[in-house]
Tab-separated table of C-alpha atoms in Angstrom:
chain	number	residue	atom	x	y	z
O	13	MET	CA	100.096	-145.882	-32.591
O	14	SER	CA	96.369	-145.267	-32.777
O	15	MET	CA	96.156	-145.781	-28.995
O	16	ARG	CA	98.810	-143.074	-28.404
O	17	LEU	CA	96.945	-140.666	-30.660
O	18	ALA	CA	93.748	-141.395	-28.801
O	19	LEU	CA	95.416	-140.743	-25.422
O	20	ALA	CA	96.972	-137.520	-26.716
O	21	ALA	CA	93.617	-136.352	-28.006
O	22	CYS	CA	92.034	-137.057	-24.625
O	23	ALA	CA	94.776	-135.111	-22.826
O	24	LEU	CA	94.353	-132.110	-25.110
O	25	ALA	CA	90.608	-132.215	-24.621
O	26	SER	CA	91.071	-132.191	-20.830
O	27	VAL	CA	93.371	-129.161	-20.977
O	28	ALA	CA	90.951	-127.309	-23.244
O	29	ALA	CA	88.092	-128.061	-20.873
O	30	CYS	CA	90.025	-126.567	-17.935
O	31	ALA	CA	91.231	-123.463	-19.779
O	32	PRO	CA	89.160	-120.307	-19.139
O	33	LEU	CA	87.189	-118.862	-21.988
O	34	PRO	CA	88.450	-115.537	-23.383
O	35	ASN	CA	85.802	-113.509	-21.594
O	36	GLN	CA	86.555	-115.344	-18.330
O	37	ARG	CA	90.246	-114.553	-18.737
O	38	ASP	CA	89.448	-110.877	-19.255
O	39	ARG	CA	87.330	-110.879	-16.130
O	40	TYR	CA	90.098	-112.467	-14.038
O	41	THR	CA	92.595	-109.962	-15.434
O	42	ARG	CA	90.395	-107.095	-14.308
O	43	PHE	CA	90.324	-108.541	-10.788
O	44	LEU	CA	94.129	-108.768	-10.693
O	45	THR	CA	94.840	-105.339	-12.201
O	46	PRO	CA	95.286	-102.558	-9.596
O	47	THR	CA	92.468	-100.028	-9.829
O	48	ALA	CA	91.511	-96.683	-8.319
O	49	GLU	CA	89.771	-96.850	-4.940
O	50	VAL	CA	88.407	-93.353	-4.423
O	51	SER	CA	85.864	-94.433	-1.797
O	52	LYS	CA	88.620	-96.095	0.224
O	53	VAL	CA	90.743	-92.940	0.075
O	54	ILE	CA	87.796	-90.861	1.316
O	55	ALA	CA	87.068	-93.376	4.086
O	56	THR	CA	90.714	-93.240	5.162
O	57	GLU	CA	90.705	-89.437	5.233
O	58	LEU	CA	87.539	-89.418	7.345
O	59	ALA	CA	88.947	-92.069	9.696
O	60	PHE	CA	92.125	-89.992	10.012
O	61	ALA	CA	90.101	-86.925	11.037
O	62	ARG	CA	88.069	-88.980	13.511
O	63	ALA	CA	91.237	-90.450	15.048
O	64	ALA	CA	92.605	-86.936	15.553
O	65	ARG	CA	89.496	-86.031	17.569
O	66	GLU	CA	89.352	-89.256	19.556
O	67	ASP	CA	92.987	-90.310	20.001
O	68	GLY	CA	94.827	-87.006	19.820
O	69	GLN	CA	95.981	-84.850	16.931
O	70	TRP	CA	99.642	-85.832	16.671
O	71	THR	CA	98.943	-89.455	17.589
O	72	ALA	CA	96.638	-89.697	14.570
O	73	PHE	CA	99.095	-87.916	12.290
O	74	ASP	CA	101.747	-90.445	13.299
O	75	GLU	CA	99.428	-93.433	12.857
O	76	TYR	CA	98.357	-92.453	9.336
O	77	ALA	CA	101.811	-91.435	8.104
O	78	ALA	CA	103.757	-93.709	5.770
O	79	ASP	CA	107.417	-94.300	6.485
O	80	GLY	CA	109.327	-91.298	5.192
O	81	ALA	CA	106.203	-89.110	4.993
O	82	LEU	CA	106.753	-85.357	4.815
O	83	ILE	CA	104.999	-82.405	6.423
O	84	PHE	CA	105.369	-79.166	4.468
O	85	GLY	CA	105.744	-76.221	6.822
O	86	PRO	CA	106.881	-72.586	6.499
O	87	ASN	CA	110.514	-73.686	6.762
O	88	GLY	CA	110.174	-76.404	4.141
O	89	ALA	CA	109.435	-80.125	4.288
O	90	ILE	CA	110.379	-82.175	7.350
O	91	GLU	CA	110.121	-85.912	7.957
O	92	ALA	CA	106.826	-86.452	9.740
O	93	LYS	CA	107.298	-89.354	12.158
O	94	PRO	CA	110.378	-88.161	14.113
O	95	TRP	CA	108.826	-84.719	14.584
O	96	LEU	CA	105.368	-86.023	15.464
O	97	ARG	CA	106.704	-88.376	18.122
O	98	SER	CA	108.356	-85.472	19.910
O	99	GLN	CA	105.070	-83.553	20.182
O	100	GLU	CA	102.357	-83.596	22.828
O	101	ASN	CA	98.761	-83.745	21.678
O	102	PRO	CA	96.943	-80.413	22.057
O	103	PRO	CA	93.849	-80.399	24.310
O	104	GLU	CA	91.646	-80.079	21.223
O	105	ALA	CA	92.504	-81.296	17.735
O	106	VAL	CA	92.166	-79.508	14.433
O	107	SER	CA	89.099	-80.693	12.494
O	108	TRP	CA	88.895	-81.188	8.752
O	109	GLU	CA	86.919	-82.753	5.934
O	110	PRO	CA	87.838	-83.621	2.336
O	111	HIS	CA	86.242	-81.711	-0.533
O	112	ARG	CA	88.010	-83.212	-3.558
O	113	VAL	CA	89.906	-86.383	-4.466
O	114	TRP	CA	92.107	-87.168	-7.459
O	115	SER	CA	93.460	-90.669	-8.080
O	116	SER	CA	95.841	-92.347	-10.464
O	117	CYS	CA	94.264	-94.970	-12.706
O	118	ASP	CA	95.866	-97.836	-10.786
O	119	GLY	CA	95.048	-96.362	-7.371
O	120	SER	CA	98.670	-96.442	-6.229
O	121	LEU	CA	98.523	-92.721	-5.481
O	122	ALA	CA	95.714	-90.321	-4.594
O	123	VAL	CA	95.453	-86.693	-3.550
O	124	THR	CA	92.873	-85.103	-1.271
O	125	GLN	CA	92.081	-81.459	-0.642
O	126	GLY	CA	89.632	-79.924	1.779
O	127	GLY	CA	88.984	-77.463	4.562
O	128	PHE	CA	90.211	-77.389	8.151
O	129	THR	CA	89.261	-75.482	11.289
O	130	ASP	CA	91.677	-74.941	14.161
O	131	PRO	CA	90.408	-74.889	17.758
O	132	ASP	CA	91.065	-71.126	17.836
O	133	GLY	CA	88.627	-70.671	14.955
O	134	SER	CA	91.151	-70.053	12.174
O	135	VAL	CA	90.358	-71.796	8.894
O	136	GLY	CA	92.157	-72.874	5.763
O	137	THR	CA	92.847	-75.508	3.125
O	138	PHE	CA	94.727	-78.778	3.553
O	139	ASN	CA	96.371	-80.966	0.928
O	140	THR	CA	97.330	-84.607	1.432
O	141	VAL	CA	99.010	-87.141	-0.847
O	142	TRP	CA	98.054	-90.759	-0.126
O	143	GLN	CA	100.002	-93.837	-1.205
O	144	ARG	CA	98.587	-97.361	-1.203
O	145	GLN	CA	100.709	-99.675	0.927
O	146	ARG	CA	101.539	-103.348	0.392
O	147	ASN	CA	98.629	-104.408	2.612
O	148	GLY	CA	96.185	-102.307	0.583
O	149	ASP	CA	95.766	-99.544	3.167
O	150	TYR	CA	96.384	-95.904	2.309
O	151	ARG	CA	98.889	-93.824	4.269
O	152	TYR	CA	99.885	-90.248	3.592
O	153	VAL	CA	103.306	-89.397	2.195
O	154	PHE	CA	102.855	-85.617	2.140
O	155	ASP	CA	100.676	-83.205	4.059
O	156	PHE	CA	100.377	-79.462	4.449
O	157	GLY	CA	97.818	-76.779	5.030
O	158	PHE	CA	97.596	-73.038	4.839
O	159	PRO	CA	95.317	-70.519	6.566
O	160	GLN	CA	92.822	-68.343	4.740
O	161	ASP	CA	90.665	-65.401	5.713
O	162	GLU	CA	87.545	-67.372	4.844
O	163	ALA	CA	86.890	-71.090	4.991
O	164	PRO	CA	86.865	-72.880	1.632
O	165	VAL	CA	83.321	-73.599	0.523
O	166	ALA	CA	82.366	-77.195	1.232
O	167	PRO	CA	80.620	-78.906	-1.705
O	168	ASP	CA	77.333	-80.756	-1.307
O	169	MET	CA	79.209	-83.930	-2.230
O	170	ILE	CA	82.890	-84.809	-2.260
O	171	SER	CA	84.041	-84.562	-5.871
O	172	SER	CA	86.421	-87.083	-7.380
O	173	ALA	CA	88.380	-87.600	-10.574
O	174	VAL	CA	90.346	-90.632	-11.731
O	175	ALA	CA	93.110	-90.425	-14.305
O	176	VAL	CA	92.398	-91.817	-17.763
O	177	CYS	CA	94.071	-95.222	-17.875
O	178	ASP	CA	95.051	-95.059	-21.540
O	179	ALA	CA	95.551	-91.300	-21.621
O	180	LYS	CA	97.509	-89.888	-24.533
O	181	VAL	CA	100.326	-88.493	-22.411
O	182	GLU	CA	103.912	-88.220	-23.473
O	183	THR	CA	106.362	-90.615	-21.875
O	184	GLY	CA	107.610	-89.292	-18.564
O	185	GLU	CA	106.451	-86.487	-16.324
O	186	PRO	CA	104.375	-83.489	-17.370
O	187	ASP	CA	106.265	-80.318	-18.191
O	188	SER	CA	106.709	-78.615	-14.823
O	189	ALA	CA	109.207	-76.196	-13.321
O	190	ILE	CA	108.723	-78.018	-10.006
O	191	PRO	CA	110.310	-81.488	-9.562
O	192	LEU	CA	107.576	-84.118	-9.643
O	193	ARG	CA	106.897	-87.524	-8.127
O	194	VAL	CA	104.758	-89.845	-10.234
O	195	SER	CA	102.371	-92.723	-9.493
O	196	ARG	CA	103.427	-96.254	-10.413
O	197	ASP	CA	101.350	-96.222	-13.586
O	198	GLY	CA	102.465	-92.718	-14.582
O	199	THR	CA	98.976	-91.146	-14.568
O	200	LEU	CA	99.224	-88.830	-11.541
O	201	ALA	CA	102.113	-86.538	-10.622
O	202	TRP	CA	102.694	-84.152	-7.734
O	203	GLY	CA	105.477	-81.945	-6.505
O	204	PHE	CA	106.442	-79.247	-4.035
O	205	GLN	CA	109.131	-76.626	-3.756
O	206	SER	CA	110.386	-74.074	-1.236
O	207	VAL	CA	111.694	-70.792	-2.602
O	208	GLY	CA	113.536	-68.091	-0.692
O	209	GLN	CA	112.374	-67.258	2.812
O	210	GLY	CA	109.238	-69.346	3.215
O	211	GLU	CA	107.630	-69.203	-0.225
O	212	ARG	CA	106.072	-72.577	-1.024
O	213	HIS	CA	104.612	-74.197	-4.129
O	214	TYR	CA	102.562	-77.374	-4.518
O	215	VAL	CA	101.184	-78.804	-7.768
O	216	VAL	CA	99.239	-81.872	-8.877
O	217	TRP	CA	98.840	-83.156	-12.440
O	218	LEU	CA	96.327	-85.746	-13.663
O	219	ALA	CA	96.397	-87.636	-16.964
O	220	GLY	CA	93.290	-86.770	-18.992
O	221	GLU	CA	91.875	-87.582	-22.404
O	222	ASP	CA	93.997	-84.923	-24.093
O	223	GLY	CA	97.138	-85.226	-21.975
O	224	TRP	CA	98.276	-83.846	-18.648
O	225	GLU	CA	95.925	-81.517	-16.738
O	226	GLN	CA	97.073	-79.438	-13.783
O	227	VAL	CA	94.390	-79.902	-11.116
O	228	VAL	CA	96.099	-78.199	-8.144
O	229	ASN	CA	98.431	-75.211	-8.128
O	230	ASN	CA	99.057	-73.627	-4.720
O	231	ALA	CA	101.581	-70.814	-4.355
O	232	LEU	CA	102.011	-69.604	-0.774
O	233	ALA	CA	103.642	-66.367	0.271
O	234	PRO	CA	106.328	-66.436	2.995
O	235	ASP	CA	103.879	-65.182	5.626
O	236	ALA	CA	101.462	-68.124	5.131
O	237	ALA	CA	101.693	-70.071	8.373
O	238	GLN	CA	100.865	-73.730	9.127
């Protein structure tokens, strides 16, 4: 009997020796928990713009589109890939650069906004919603832009904001008249809507310390092209 107790004690001691300490366990948990990757989103946006210049505008838009991605035009949202694959690349691509990035806490969803310049010299603002794929890469699920009389002012540095992971937000989506799509962790929401003959709306909400904050609210008149 004493031998069995001795063997049991040895076995328990071995298990205890192999078990991670509490602080080690916390560290491993942090590695396994999905997190925001703002720098990766920015790098993807910049690579997307470079591909448009080097490989062709519509070729790049097709390459960086997720399955089922939407392009929001004057006539509403259309599925990107079928339309893009029926287009020929223009001789010169539109150029753009990101100015701002917002990300969900878990990094499953991110939104970029910035300025673009068409080859004819017209300027405007673009908005892109990025979704992290199974392989860890980001691909856009929604994209649209609208022209402006003057180019949006480029900041000295790209600004970024990440949703508060334990934000005190009510269960479910923020209160919005526009139907919303929400990140996996429920900390970033976005939505779009077409109204009447070409009027378009696009909104983005981010979970903050005191609840939901609307960080983007674009309302475009019917005559806004792009």
